Coordinates of C-alpha atoms in Angstrom, one line a residue:
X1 CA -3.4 -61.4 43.3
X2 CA -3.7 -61.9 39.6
X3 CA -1.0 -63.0 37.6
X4 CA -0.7 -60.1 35.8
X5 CA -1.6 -57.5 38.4
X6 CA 1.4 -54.9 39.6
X7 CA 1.0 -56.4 43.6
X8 CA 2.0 -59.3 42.3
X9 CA 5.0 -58.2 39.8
X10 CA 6.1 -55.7 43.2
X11 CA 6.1 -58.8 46.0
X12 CA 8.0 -60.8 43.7
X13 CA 10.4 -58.2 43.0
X14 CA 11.0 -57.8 46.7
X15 CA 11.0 -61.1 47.5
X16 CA 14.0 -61.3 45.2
X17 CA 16.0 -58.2 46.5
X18 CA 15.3 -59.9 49.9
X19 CA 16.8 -63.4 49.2
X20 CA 20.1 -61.9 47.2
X21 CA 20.3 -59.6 50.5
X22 CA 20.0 -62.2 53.0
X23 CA 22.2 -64.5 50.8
X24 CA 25.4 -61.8 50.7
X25 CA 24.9 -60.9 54.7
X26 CA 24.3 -64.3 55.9
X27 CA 27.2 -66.0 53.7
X28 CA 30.4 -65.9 56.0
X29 CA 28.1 -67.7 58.9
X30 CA 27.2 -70.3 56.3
X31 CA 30.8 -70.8 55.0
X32 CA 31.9 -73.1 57.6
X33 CA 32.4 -76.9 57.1
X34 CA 29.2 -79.0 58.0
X35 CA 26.5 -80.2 57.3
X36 CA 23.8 -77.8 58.3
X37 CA 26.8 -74.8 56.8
X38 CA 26.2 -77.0 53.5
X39 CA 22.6 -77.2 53.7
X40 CA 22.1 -73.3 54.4
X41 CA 24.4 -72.7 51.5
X42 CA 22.2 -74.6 49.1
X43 CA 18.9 -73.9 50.6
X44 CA 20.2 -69.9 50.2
X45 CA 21.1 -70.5 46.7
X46 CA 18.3 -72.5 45.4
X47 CA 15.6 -69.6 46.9
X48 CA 17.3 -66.9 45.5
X49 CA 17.4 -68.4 42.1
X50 CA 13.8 -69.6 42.1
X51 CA 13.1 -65.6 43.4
X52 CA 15.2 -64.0 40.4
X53 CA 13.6 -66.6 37.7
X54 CA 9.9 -66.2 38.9
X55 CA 10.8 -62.3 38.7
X56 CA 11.7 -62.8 35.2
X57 CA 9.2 -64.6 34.2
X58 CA 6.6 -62.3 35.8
X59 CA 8.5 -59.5 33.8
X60 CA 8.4 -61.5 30.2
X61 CA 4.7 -62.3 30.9
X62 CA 3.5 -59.5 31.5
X63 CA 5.0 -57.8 28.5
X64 CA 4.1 -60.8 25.7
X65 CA 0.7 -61.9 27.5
X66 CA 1.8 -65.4 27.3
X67 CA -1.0 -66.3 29.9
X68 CA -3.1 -63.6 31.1
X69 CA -5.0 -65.9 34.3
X70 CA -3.7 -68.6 37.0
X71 CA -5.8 -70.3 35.0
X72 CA -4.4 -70.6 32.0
X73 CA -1.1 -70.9 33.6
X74 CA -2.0 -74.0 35.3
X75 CA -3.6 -74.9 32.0
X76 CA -7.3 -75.3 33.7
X77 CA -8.8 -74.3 30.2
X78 CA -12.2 -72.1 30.5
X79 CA -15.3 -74.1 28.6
X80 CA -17.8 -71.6 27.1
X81 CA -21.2 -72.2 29.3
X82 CA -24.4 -72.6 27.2
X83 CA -26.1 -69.5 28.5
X84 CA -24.3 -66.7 30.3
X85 CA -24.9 -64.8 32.7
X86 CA -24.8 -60.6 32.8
X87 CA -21.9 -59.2 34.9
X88 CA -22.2 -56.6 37.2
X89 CA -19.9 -53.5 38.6
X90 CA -16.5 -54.0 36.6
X91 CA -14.5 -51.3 36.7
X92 CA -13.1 -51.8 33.1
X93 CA -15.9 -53.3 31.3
X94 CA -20.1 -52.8 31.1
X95 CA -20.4 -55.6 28.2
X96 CA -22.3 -57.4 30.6
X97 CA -25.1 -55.4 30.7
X98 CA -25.2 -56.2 26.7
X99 CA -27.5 -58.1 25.6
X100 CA -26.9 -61.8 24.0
X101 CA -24.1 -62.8 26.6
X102 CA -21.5 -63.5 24.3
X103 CA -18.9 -60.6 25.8
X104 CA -18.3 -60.6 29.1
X105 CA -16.6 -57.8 31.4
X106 CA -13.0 -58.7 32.8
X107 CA -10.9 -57.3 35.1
X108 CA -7.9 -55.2 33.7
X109 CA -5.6 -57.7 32.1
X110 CA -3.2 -55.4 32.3
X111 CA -5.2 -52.2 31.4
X112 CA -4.2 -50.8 34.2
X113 CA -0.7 -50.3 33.1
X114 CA -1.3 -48.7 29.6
X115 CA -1.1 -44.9 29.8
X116 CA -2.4 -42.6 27.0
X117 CA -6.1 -44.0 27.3
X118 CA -8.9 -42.3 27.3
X119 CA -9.9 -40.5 30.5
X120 CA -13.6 -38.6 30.8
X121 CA -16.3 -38.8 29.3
X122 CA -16.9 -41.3 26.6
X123 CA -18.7 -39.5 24.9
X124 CA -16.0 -37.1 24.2
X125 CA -13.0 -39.3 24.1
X126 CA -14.4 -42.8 24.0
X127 CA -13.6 -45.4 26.2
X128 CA -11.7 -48.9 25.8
X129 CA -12.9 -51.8 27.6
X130 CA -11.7 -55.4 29.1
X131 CA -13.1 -57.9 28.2
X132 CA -14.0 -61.6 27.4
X133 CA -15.3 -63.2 24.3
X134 CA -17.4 -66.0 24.1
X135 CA -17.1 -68.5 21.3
X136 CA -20.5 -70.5 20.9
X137 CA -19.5 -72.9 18.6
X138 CA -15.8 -73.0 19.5
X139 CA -16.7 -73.0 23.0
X140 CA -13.5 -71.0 23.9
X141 CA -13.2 -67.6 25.7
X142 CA -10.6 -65.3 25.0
X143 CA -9.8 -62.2 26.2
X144 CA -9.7 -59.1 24.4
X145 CA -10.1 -54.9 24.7
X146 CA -12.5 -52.9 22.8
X147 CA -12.1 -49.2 22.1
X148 CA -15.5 -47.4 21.2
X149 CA -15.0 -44.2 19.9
X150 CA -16.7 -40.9 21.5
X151 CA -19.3 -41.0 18.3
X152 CA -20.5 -44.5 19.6
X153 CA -22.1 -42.9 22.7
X154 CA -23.4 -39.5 20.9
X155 CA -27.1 -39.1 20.8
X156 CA -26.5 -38.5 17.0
X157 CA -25.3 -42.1 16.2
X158 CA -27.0 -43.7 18.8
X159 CA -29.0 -46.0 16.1
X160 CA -26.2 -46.0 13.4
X161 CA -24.1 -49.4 13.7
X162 CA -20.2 -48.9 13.3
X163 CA -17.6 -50.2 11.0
X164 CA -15.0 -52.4 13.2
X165 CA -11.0 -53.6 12.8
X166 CA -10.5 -57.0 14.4
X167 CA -6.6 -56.0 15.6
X168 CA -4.6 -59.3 16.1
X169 CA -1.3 -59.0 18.2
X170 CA 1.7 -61.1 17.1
X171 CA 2.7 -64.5 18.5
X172 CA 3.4 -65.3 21.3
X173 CA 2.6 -61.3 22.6
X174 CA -0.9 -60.6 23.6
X175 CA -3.6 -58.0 23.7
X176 CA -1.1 -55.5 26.0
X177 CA 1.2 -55.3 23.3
X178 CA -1.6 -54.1 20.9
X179 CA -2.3 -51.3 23.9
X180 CA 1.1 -50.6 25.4
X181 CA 3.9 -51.2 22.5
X182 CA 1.9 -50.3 19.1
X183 CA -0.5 -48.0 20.9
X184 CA -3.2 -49.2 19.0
X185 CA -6.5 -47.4 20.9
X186 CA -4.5 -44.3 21.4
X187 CA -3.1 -43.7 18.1
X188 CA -6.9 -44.2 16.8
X189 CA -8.2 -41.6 18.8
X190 CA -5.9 -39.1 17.6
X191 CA -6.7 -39.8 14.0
X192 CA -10.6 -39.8 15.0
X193 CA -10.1 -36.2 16.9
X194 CA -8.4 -35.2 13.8
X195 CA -10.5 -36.6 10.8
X196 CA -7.9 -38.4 9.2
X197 CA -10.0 -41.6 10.7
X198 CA -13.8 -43.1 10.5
X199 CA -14.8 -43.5 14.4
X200 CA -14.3 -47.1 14.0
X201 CA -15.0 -50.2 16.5
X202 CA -11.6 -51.7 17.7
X203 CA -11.3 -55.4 18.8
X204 CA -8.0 -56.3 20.0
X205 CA -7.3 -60.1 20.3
X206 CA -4.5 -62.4 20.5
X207 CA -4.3 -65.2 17.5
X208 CA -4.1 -68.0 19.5
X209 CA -7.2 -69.3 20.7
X210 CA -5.4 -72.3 22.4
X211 CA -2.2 -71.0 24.8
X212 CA 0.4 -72.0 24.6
X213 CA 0.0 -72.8 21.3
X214 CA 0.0 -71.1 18.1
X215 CA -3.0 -71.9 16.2
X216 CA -2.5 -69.4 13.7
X217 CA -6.2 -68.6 13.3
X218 CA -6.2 -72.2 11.7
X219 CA -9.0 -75.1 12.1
X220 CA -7.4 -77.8 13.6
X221 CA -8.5 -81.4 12.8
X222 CA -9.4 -82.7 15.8
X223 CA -8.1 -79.6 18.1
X224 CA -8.8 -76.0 18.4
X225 CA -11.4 -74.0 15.8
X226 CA -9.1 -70.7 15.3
X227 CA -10.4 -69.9 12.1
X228 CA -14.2 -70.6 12.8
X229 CA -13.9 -68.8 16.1
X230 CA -12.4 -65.9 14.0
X231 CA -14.7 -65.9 11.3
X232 CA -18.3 -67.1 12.9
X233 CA -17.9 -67.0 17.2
X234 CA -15.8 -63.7 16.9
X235 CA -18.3 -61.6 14.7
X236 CA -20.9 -63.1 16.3
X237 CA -20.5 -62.6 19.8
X238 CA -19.8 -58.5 18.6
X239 CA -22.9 -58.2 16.9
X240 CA -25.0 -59.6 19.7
X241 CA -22.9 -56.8 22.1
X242 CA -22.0 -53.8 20.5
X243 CA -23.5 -51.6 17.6
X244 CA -21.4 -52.6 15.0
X245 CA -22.3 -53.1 10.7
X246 CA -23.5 -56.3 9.9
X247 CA -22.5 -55.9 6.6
X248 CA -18.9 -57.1 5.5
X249 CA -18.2 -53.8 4.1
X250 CA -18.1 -53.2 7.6
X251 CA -15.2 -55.5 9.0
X252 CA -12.0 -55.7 8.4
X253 CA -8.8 -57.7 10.1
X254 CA -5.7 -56.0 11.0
X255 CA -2.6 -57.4 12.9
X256 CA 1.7 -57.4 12.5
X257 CA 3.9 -60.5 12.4
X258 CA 1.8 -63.5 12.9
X259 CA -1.5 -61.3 13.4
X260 CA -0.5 -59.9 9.9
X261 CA -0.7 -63.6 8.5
X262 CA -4.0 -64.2 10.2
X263 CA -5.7 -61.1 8.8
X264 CA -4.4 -61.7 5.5
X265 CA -5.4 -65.8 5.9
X266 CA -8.9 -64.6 7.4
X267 CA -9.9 -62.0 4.4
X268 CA -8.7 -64.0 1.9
X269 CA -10.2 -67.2 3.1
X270 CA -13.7 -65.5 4.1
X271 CA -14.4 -62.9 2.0
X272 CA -18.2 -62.6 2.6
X273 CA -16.8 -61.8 6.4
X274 CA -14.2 -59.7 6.0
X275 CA -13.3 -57.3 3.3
X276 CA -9.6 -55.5 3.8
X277 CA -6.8 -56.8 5.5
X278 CA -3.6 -55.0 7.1
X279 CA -0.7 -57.1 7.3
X280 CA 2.2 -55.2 9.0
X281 CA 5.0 -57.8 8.4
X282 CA 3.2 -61.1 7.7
X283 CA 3.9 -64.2 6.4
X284 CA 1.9 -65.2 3.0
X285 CA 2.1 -69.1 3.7
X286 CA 1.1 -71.2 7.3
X287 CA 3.9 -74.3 8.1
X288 CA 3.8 -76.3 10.9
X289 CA 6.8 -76.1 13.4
X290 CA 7.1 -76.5 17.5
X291 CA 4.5 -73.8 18.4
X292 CA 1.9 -74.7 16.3
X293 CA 2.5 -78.9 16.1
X294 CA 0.5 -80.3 13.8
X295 CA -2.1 -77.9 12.4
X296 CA -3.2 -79.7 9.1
X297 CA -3.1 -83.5 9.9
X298 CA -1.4 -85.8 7.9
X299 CA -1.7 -87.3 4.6
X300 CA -3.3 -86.2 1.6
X301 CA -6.1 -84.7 3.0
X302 CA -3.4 -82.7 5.4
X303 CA -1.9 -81.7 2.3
X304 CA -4.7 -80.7 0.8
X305 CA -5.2 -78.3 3.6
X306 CA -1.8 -76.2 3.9
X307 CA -2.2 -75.9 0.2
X308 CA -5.2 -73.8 1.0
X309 CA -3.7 -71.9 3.8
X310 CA -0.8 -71.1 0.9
X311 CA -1.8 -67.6 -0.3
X312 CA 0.6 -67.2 -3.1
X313 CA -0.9 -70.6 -4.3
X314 CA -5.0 -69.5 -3.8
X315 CA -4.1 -66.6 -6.1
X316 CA -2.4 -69.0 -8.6
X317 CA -5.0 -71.3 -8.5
X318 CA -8.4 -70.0 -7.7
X319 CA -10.7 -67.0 -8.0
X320 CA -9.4 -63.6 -6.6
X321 CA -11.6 -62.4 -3.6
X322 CA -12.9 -59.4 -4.2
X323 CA -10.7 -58.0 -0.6
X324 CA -8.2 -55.2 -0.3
X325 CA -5.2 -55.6 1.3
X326 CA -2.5 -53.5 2.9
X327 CA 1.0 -55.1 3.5
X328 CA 4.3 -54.2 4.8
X329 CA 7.9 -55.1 4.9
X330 CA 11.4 -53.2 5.1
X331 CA 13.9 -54.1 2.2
X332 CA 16.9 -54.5 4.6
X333 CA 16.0 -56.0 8.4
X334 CA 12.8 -57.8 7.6
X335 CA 12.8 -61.7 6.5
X336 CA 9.4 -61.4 4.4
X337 CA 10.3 -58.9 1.9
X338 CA 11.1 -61.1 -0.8
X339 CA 7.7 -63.1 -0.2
X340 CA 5.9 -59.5 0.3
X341 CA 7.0 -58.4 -3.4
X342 CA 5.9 -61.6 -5.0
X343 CA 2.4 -61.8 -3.3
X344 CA 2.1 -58.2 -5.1
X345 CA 2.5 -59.3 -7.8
X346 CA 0.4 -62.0 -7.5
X347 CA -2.5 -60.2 -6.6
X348 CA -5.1 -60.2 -9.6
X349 CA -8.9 -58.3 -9.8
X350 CA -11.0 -57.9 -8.2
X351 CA -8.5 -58.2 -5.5
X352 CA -6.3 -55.2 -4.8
X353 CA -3.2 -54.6 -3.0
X354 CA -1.6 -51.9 -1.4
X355 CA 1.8 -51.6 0.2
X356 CA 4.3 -49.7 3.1
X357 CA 7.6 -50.4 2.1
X358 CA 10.3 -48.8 4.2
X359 CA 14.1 -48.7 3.4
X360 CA 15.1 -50.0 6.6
X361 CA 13.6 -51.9 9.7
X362 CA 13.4 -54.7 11.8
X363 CA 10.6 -56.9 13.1
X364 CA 9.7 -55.3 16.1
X365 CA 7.8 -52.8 17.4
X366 CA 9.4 -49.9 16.8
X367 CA 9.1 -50.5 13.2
X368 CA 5.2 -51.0 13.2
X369 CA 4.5 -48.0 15.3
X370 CA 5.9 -46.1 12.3
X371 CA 3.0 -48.0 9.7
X372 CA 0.4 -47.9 12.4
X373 CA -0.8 -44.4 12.1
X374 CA -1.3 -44.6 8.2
X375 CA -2.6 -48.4 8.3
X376 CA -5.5 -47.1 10.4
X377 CA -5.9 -44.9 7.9
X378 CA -5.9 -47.1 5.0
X379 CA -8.4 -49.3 6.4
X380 CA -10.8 -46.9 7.4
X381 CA -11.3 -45.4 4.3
X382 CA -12.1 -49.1 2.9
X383 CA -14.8 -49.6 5.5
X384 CA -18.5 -48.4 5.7
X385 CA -19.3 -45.7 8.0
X386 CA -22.5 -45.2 8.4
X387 CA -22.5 -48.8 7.7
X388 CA -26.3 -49.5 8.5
X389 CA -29.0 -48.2 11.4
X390 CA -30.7 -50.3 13.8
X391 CA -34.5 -50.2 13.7
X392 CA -36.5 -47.5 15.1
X393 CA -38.4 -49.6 18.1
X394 CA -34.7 -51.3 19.3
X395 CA -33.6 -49.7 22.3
X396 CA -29.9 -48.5 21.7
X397 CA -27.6 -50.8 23.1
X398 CA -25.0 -47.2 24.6
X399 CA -27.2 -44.4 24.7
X400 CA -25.5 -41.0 24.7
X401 CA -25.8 -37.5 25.8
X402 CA -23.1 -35.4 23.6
X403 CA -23.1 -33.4 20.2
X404 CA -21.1 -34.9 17.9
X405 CA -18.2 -32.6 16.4
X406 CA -18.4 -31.1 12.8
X407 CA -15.3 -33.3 11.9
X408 CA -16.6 -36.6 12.1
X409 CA -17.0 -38.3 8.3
X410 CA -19.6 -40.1 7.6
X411 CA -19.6 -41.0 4.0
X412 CA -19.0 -44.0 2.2
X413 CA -15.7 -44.2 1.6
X414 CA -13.8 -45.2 -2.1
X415 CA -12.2 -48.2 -2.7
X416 CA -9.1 -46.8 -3.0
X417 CA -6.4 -47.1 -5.5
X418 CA -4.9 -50.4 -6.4
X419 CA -1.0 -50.7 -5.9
X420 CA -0.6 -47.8 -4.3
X421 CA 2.9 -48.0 -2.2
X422 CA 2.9 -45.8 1.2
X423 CA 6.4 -44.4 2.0
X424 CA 7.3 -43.7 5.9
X425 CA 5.2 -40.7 7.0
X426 CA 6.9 -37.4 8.4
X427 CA 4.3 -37.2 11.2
X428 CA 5.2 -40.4 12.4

């Protein structure tokens, strides 16, 4: 049984009811004085409270993602082979039959829970997959889901690449959150059915490339590459698998709390990858503390290093690249809205900012499922769609078989205002 599979969470739980049953109805024979009385007393005890913790556990992991394998429980860490092999027959994934081997299918990570996906035919809803991404250079794999939207699979787009969003879930949550809390792939699909949204490629990952540790899309001298698997292994891999721009104009990063800070870091940092950035709740600087350990090294040259990762300070103190950024906070409940209205104003051409500033809110989920909805929308308008066409005499990678519906944009969006400050949205 997988670690996160619902077998598993349901014999646990029963194990436990069992254990605190047995322990109550077996307790007056084990009250007497002796030793093996003693003994049956602790033995009773110490089950039950390994049964109730592992329960817990099971229940906290499988709604933050801390590990999603055995695997990476037991902390045997999966190496990135040098060729890969195509998978076959998953039920939740066909990248393998993709070619350059860089995604891999998966089982359901915990797909299986999520309701509100799409069900049919993907060519009129679209379809999310599970699956794994293979860093070449980092030589990491990390899982991750990707919604195509119905247009990917219509015989009218089926040589037109798509713009994608690389979503990034908070720390220490994983991709289920992005799926089952902020509803990521099933808010998109409304706002494609409706128009308000570009049928955009969604990559939901998690910004640690290293659990347990937060590497804070970061490269780490001497440890993990998060920011090169970000900006080189990540777009990569996508490329070589799905239909997607290879333009910049065609990416952009999105994530909240500590996937807000990574999208904002990645843009920033790598313009010529990444052009907008949504930051629902982010920080605007990177320190070091018990999750991440040492993430610059030490020194001057250390120094050097979190200066860089300082965004208030790259806007002080170099060029402005030429990104767009969307940011949020909440002036009473959220601890970044101080640093939020000073990286406004920091923000200089051609760089521009916009903002979702709500009177009141927490950091948690029910106050980014509020910004979600017009976030999407924000950054779809700020990405290419059609972004580019694949040659004539390349076979399409999805082939499809549908019309595609009168709604669908497909214009080149505008930039967008600079500054502009989204209030909470009544259909929200």
């Amino acid at each position: 049984m997988g670690l996160t599979s619902q077998s598993l969470e349901a014999a646990v739980v029963t194990l436990a009811v069992v254990c605190v049953t047995l322990t109550v109805w077996l307790w007056p024979r084990l009250s007497r004085r002796g030793v093996l009385p003693v003994l049956g007393r602790l033995g009773s005890i110490v089950v039950t409270q390994v049964a109730i913790v592992c329960t817990l556990a099971l229940a906290v992991n499988a709604s933050f993602e801390f590990y999603s394998s055995w695997d990476e429980l037991l902390g045997r860490t999966e190496q990135a082979p040098v060729a890969v092999n195509e998978g076959g027959g998953a039920r939740y994934a066909d990248a393998g039959s993709l070619r350059g081997g860089l995604v891999q299918p998966a089982g359901p990570q915990g797909l299986d829970r999520v309701s509100g996906l799409p069900e049919g035919a993907p060519e009129e809803v679209g379809k999310v997959e599970s699956v794994r991404i293979v860093g070449r250079r980092t030589r990491v794999i990390n899982p991750a889901f990707v919604y195509l939207p119905p247009q990917y699979y219509q015989h009218q787009f089926r040589r037109q690449r798509f713009p994608v969003s690389v979503v990034i879930s908070g720390y220490p949550g994983g991709i289920m959150n992005l799926a089952q809390h902020l509803r990521i792939p099933q808010t998109a699909g409304r706002l494609i059915a409706a128009g308000r949204m570009q049928p955009t490629v969604l990559v939901m990952v998690r910004p640690t490339i290293a659990p347990p540790r937060d590497t804070e899309c970061v490269d780490v001298p001497g440890g993990p590459q998060a920011e090169t698997f970000f900006t080189k292994d990540l777009p990569e891999s996508l490329k070589a698998a799905y239909r997607v721009g290879h333009d910049p104009s065609a990416w952009g990063a999105f994530g909240y709390s500590s996937g807000g800070t990574c999208s904002l870091q990645l843009a920033m940092r790598s313009p010529g990858v990444y052009t907008s950035a949504v930051s629902l709740s982010g920080e605007y600087a990177i320190q070091d503390d018990l999750t991440t350990g040492k993430l610059f090294g030490s020194g001057a040259e250390g120094d050097r290093r979190q200066r860089g990762h300082d965004l208030l300070w790259r806007l002080r103190n170099l060029p402005a690249p030429q990104v767009s950024a969307l940011v949020s906070s909440s002036r009473l409940g959220e601890p970044n809205y101080a640093g939020t209205l000073r990286f406004i104003r920091a923000v200089k051409p051609p760089m521009t900012v916009d903002s979702i500033i709500l009177p009141r809110g927490s950091h948690q989920f029910s106050t980014w499922r509020r910004e979600v909805a017009p976030a999407l929308e924000w950054q779809s308008r700020r990405l290419t769609f059609p972004q580019d066409v694949e040659a004539a005499h390349a076979p399409p990678k999805r082939p499809g078989a549908a019309s595609v519906p009168s709604a669908a944009p497909s214009a080149r969006p505008s930039p967008g205002p600079s500054r502009k400050r989204y209030g909470p949205t009544p259909h929200l």
